[in-house]
Coordinates of C-alpha atoms in Angstrom, one line a residue:
X1 CA 33.1 -9.5 -19.8
X2 CA 30.7 -7.6 -17.5
X3 CA 28.4 -6.9 -20.5
X4 CA 28.2 -10.6 -21.3
X5 CA 27.5 -11.5 -17.7
X6 CA 24.7 -8.9 -17.6
X7 CA 22.9 -11.0 -20.2
X8 CA 22.4 -13.7 -17.7
X9 CA 19.9 -13.4 -14.7
X10 CA 22.5 -14.4 -12.3
X11 CA 24.7 -11.3 -12.7
X12 CA 24.0 -8.5 -10.2
X13 CA 25.6 -5.1 -10.6
X14 CA 27.8 -4.2 -7.6
X15 CA 28.3 -0.9 -6.0
X16 CA 32.0 0.2 -5.2
X17 CA 31.1 0.2 -1.5
X18 CA 30.3 -3.5 -1.7
X19 CA 34.0 -4.3 -2.1
X20 CA 35.0 -2.4 0.9
X21 CA 37.7 -4.2 3.0
X22 CA 37.6 -7.0 0.4
X23 CA 34.4 -8.4 1.8
X24 CA 31.9 -8.5 -1.0
X25 CA 29.2 -10.0 1.2
X26 CA 29.4 -7.1 3.7
X27 CA 26.5 -5.1 2.1
X28 CA 24.7 -8.0 0.4
X29 CA 22.0 -10.4 1.4
X30 CA 22.4 -14.2 0.9
X31 CA 20.8 -13.9 -2.6
X32 CA 23.1 -11.2 -3.8
X33 CA 20.7 -8.3 -3.3
X34 CA 21.5 -5.3 -1.1
X35 CA 21.1 -6.3 2.6
X36 CA 17.6 -5.6 4.1
X37 CA 17.6 -3.0 6.8
X38 CA 14.0 -3.3 7.9
X39 CA 13.1 -3.6 11.6
X40 CA 10.0 -4.6 13.6
X41 CA 9.0 -0.9 13.8
X42 CA 9.0 -0.5 10.0
X43 CA 7.4 -3.9 9.5
X44 CA 4.6 -2.9 11.9
X45 CA 4.1 0.4 10.3
X46 CA 3.8 -1.4 6.9
X47 CA 1.2 -3.9 8.3
X48 CA -0.9 -1.1 10.0
X49 CA -0.8 1.0 6.8
X50 CA -1.9 -2.0 4.7
X51 CA -4.7 -3.1 7.1
X52 CA -6.1 0.3 8.2
X53 CA -6.8 2.6 5.3
X54 CA -9.1 5.6 4.7
X55 CA -11.9 3.1 4.2
X56 CA -12.4 2.8 7.9
X57 CA -14.1 6.2 7.7
X58 CA -17.1 4.5 5.9
X59 CA -16.8 1.3 7.9
X60 CA -19.5 2.3 10.5
X61 CA -22.0 3.4 7.7
X62 CA -21.4 0.0 5.9
X63 CA -21.8 -2.1 9.1
X64 CA -25.0 0.0 9.9
X65 CA -26.5 -0.9 6.5
X66 CA -25.9 -4.6 7.1
X67 CA -27.3 -4.6 10.6
X68 CA -26.0 -5.9 14.0
X69 CA -25.9 -9.5 12.9
X70 CA -24.7 -9.6 9.3
X71 CA -22.4 -6.6 9.7
X72 CA -20.1 -8.1 12.4
X73 CA -20.3 -11.5 10.6
X74 CA -19.0 -10.0 7.4
X75 CA -16.3 -8.1 9.3
X76 CA -15.1 -11.3 11.0
X77 CA -15.2 -13.2 7.6
X78 CA -13.0 -10.6 5.9
X79 CA -10.7 -10.6 9.0
X80 CA -10.2 -14.2 8.6
X81 CA -9.6 -13.8 4.8
X82 CA -6.9 -11.2 5.6
X83 CA -5.2 -13.5 8.2
X84 CA -5.4 -16.5 5.7
X85 CA -3.8 -14.5 2.8
X86 CA -1.1 -12.9 5.0
X87 CA -0.2 -16.4 6.3
X88 CA -0.2 -17.8 2.8
X89 CA 2.1 -14.9 1.5
X90 CA 4.5 -15.5 4.4
X91 CA 4.6 -19.2 3.6
X92 CA 5.3 -18.5 -0.1
X93 CA 8.2 -16.0 0.6
X94 CA 10.8 -18.7 0.0
X95 CA 10.7 -21.6 -2.4
X96 CA 11.0 -24.4 -2.6
X97 CA 12.4 -24.6 1.0
X98 CA 10.5 -22.3 3.4
X99 CA 13.8 -21.5 5.3
X100 CA 16.7 -21.6 2.9
X101 CA 14.9 -21.4 -0.6
X102 CA 15.1 -18.6 -3.0
X103 CA 13.2 -15.5 -1.9
X104 CA 10.2 -14.5 -3.9
X105 CA 10.1 -10.7 -3.9
X106 CA 6.8 -10.1 -6.0
X107 CA 3.5 -11.8 -6.6
X108 CA 4.7 -12.9 -10.0
X109 CA 7.7 -14.5 -8.5
X110 CA 5.6 -16.5 -6.2
X111 CA 3.3 -17.7 -9.0
X112 CA 6.3 -18.5 -11.2
X113 CA 7.9 -20.6 -8.4
X114 CA 4.7 -22.6 -7.4
X115 CA 2.5 -22.6 -10.4
X116 CA 4.4 -21.5 -13.5
X117 CA 3.3 -21.4 -17.1
X118 CA 0.5 -19.1 -18.3
X119 CA -0.6 -18.4 -14.7
X120 CA 2.4 -16.0 -14.3
X121 CA 1.1 -13.9 -17.1
X122 CA -2.5 -14.0 -15.7
X123 CA -1.1 -12.9 -12.3
X124 CA 0.7 -9.9 -14.0
X125 CA -2.4 -9.0 -15.8
X126 CA -4.5 -9.1 -12.7
X127 CA -1.9 -7.0 -10.8
X128 CA -1.7 -4.2 -13.4
X129 CA -5.5 -4.2 -13.9
X130 CA -5.8 -3.8 -10.1
X131 CA -3.1 -1.1 -10.1
X132 CA -4.9 0.9 -12.8
X133 CA -8.3 0.6 -11.1
X134 CA -6.8 1.7 -7.6
X135 CA -5.0 4.7 -9.3
X136 CA -8.2 5.8 -11.0
X137 CA -10.3 5.3 -7.8
X138 CA -7.9 7.2 -5.6
X139 CA -7.7 10.1 -8.1
X140 CA -11.4 10.4 -8.3
X141 CA -11.8 10.0 -4.4
X142 CA -9.1 12.6 -3.7
X143 CA -10.7 15.2 -6.1
X144 CA -14.1 14.7 -4.6
X145 CA -12.7 15.1 -1.1
X146 CA -10.9 18.3 -2.0
X147 CA -14.1 19.6 -3.7
X148 CA -16.0 18.8 -0.6
X149 CA -13.6 20.7 1.6
X150 CA -13.8 23.7 -0.7
X151 CA -17.6 23.6 -0.8
X152 CA -17.7 23.3 3.0
X153 CA -15.5 26.4 3.3
X154 CA -17.7 28.3 0.8
X155 CA -20.9 27.4 2.7
X156 CA -19.4 28.5 6.0
X157 CA -18.4 31.8 4.4
X158 CA -21.4 32.6 2.3
X159 CA -24.1 30.6 3.9
X160 CA -25.9 27.3 2.7
X161 CA -28.0 29.4 0.3
X162 CA -24.9 30.2 -1.9
X163 CA -24.2 28.2 -5.0
X164 CA -20.8 26.6 -4.4
X165 CA -20.5 24.5 -7.4
X166 CA -16.9 23.4 -8.2
X167 CA -15.6 21.1 -10.9
X168 CA -13.6 18.0 -9.9
X169 CA -11.4 18.1 -13.1
X170 CA -8.7 20.7 -11.8
X171 CA -8.3 18.7 -8.6
X172 CA -7.9 15.5 -10.6
X173 CA -5.1 17.1 -12.6
X174 CA -3.4 18.5 -9.4
X175 CA -3.6 15.1 -7.7
X176 CA -2.3 13.3 -10.8
X177 CA 0.6 15.7 -11.1
X178 CA 1.6 15.1 -7.4
X179 CA 1.5 11.4 -8.1
X180 CA 3.7 11.8 -11.1
X181 CA 6.3 13.9 -9.2
X182 CA 6.3 11.5 -6.1
X183 CA 6.7 8.5 -8.5
X184 CA 10.1 9.9 -9.7
X185 CA 11.7 9.5 -6.3
X186 CA 14.2 6.7 -6.4
X187 CA 13.8 3.8 -3.8
X188 CA 10.6 5.4 -2.6
X189 CA 9.6 2.2 -0.9
X190 CA 12.7 2.4 1.3
X191 CA 11.7 5.6 3.1
X192 CA 11.1 4.2 6.6
X193 CA 9.8 7.5 7.9
X194 CA 7.1 7.5 5.2
X195 CA 5.8 4.1 6.5
X196 CA 5.7 5.4 10.0
X197 CA 3.9 8.6 8.9
X198 CA 1.4 6.5 6.9
X199 CA 0.9 4.4 10.1
X200 CA 0.1 7.5 12.1
X201 CA -2.4 8.7 9.4
X202 CA -4.1 5.3 9.6
X203 CA -4.6 5.7 13.4
X204 CA -5.8 9.2 12.6
X205 CA -8.4 7.7 10.2
X206 CA -9.5 5.2 13.0
X207 CA -9.6 8.0 15.6
X208 CA -11.8 10.2 13.3
X209 CA -14.2 7.3 12.6
X210 CA -14.4 6.5 16.4
X211 CA -14.9 10.1 17.3
X212 CA -17.7 10.6 14.8
X213 CA -19.5 7.4 15.9
X214 CA -19.3 8.4 19.5
X215 CA -20.7 11.9 18.7
X216 CA -23.5 10.4 16.7
X217 CA -24.5 8.1 19.6
X218 CA -24.2 10.8 22.1
X219 CA -26.4 13.0 19.9
X220 CA -29.2 10.4 19.7
X221 CA -29.0 10.0 23.5
X222 CA -29.5 13.7 24.0
X223 CA -32.6 13.6 21.8

């Protein structure tokens, strides 16, 4: 009987703990999924991690290239885009009713609920293409960063006249292997301490960028 019910999308496998004290809804949300345990702390950590990334380290250089007029204008424009998209996602979380409607847990669920048709496949294609691009980009960036650290140590040890050439390939392999290992951790997205750690790192990025900018300005003033 259970196997027949599994063929339908409405069947959700239960854990033995869900039936404790005869209350099946004790550990389940209103849509039959495990009850959400997030708090405003973990939510804030997720938002900070998503908004503030390692890209802030190059933000000062990018704004400097655009100038004092265009740079802040572009920054404000993208801030508005971020606000608009986040508001749009919040409004699309439940459908069709924004309060009591069915929850949409993924982008494809949102597109399926509001647009439907071939647009769902297009959304999935765009998502996976973006995922592949981001994965390749981070792998290359991480290897370049590790090589830069190794070369910096070599220059400090042997002087700037030394030939400190290092290949990126071994570091790409190391980073890819670490990603493969971490991706095997079950329910990785439910590790609340990981979100808090990522938020702390985001503040560290911002502090590094701010410190380097202040040092640069102070150096120019001394000249």
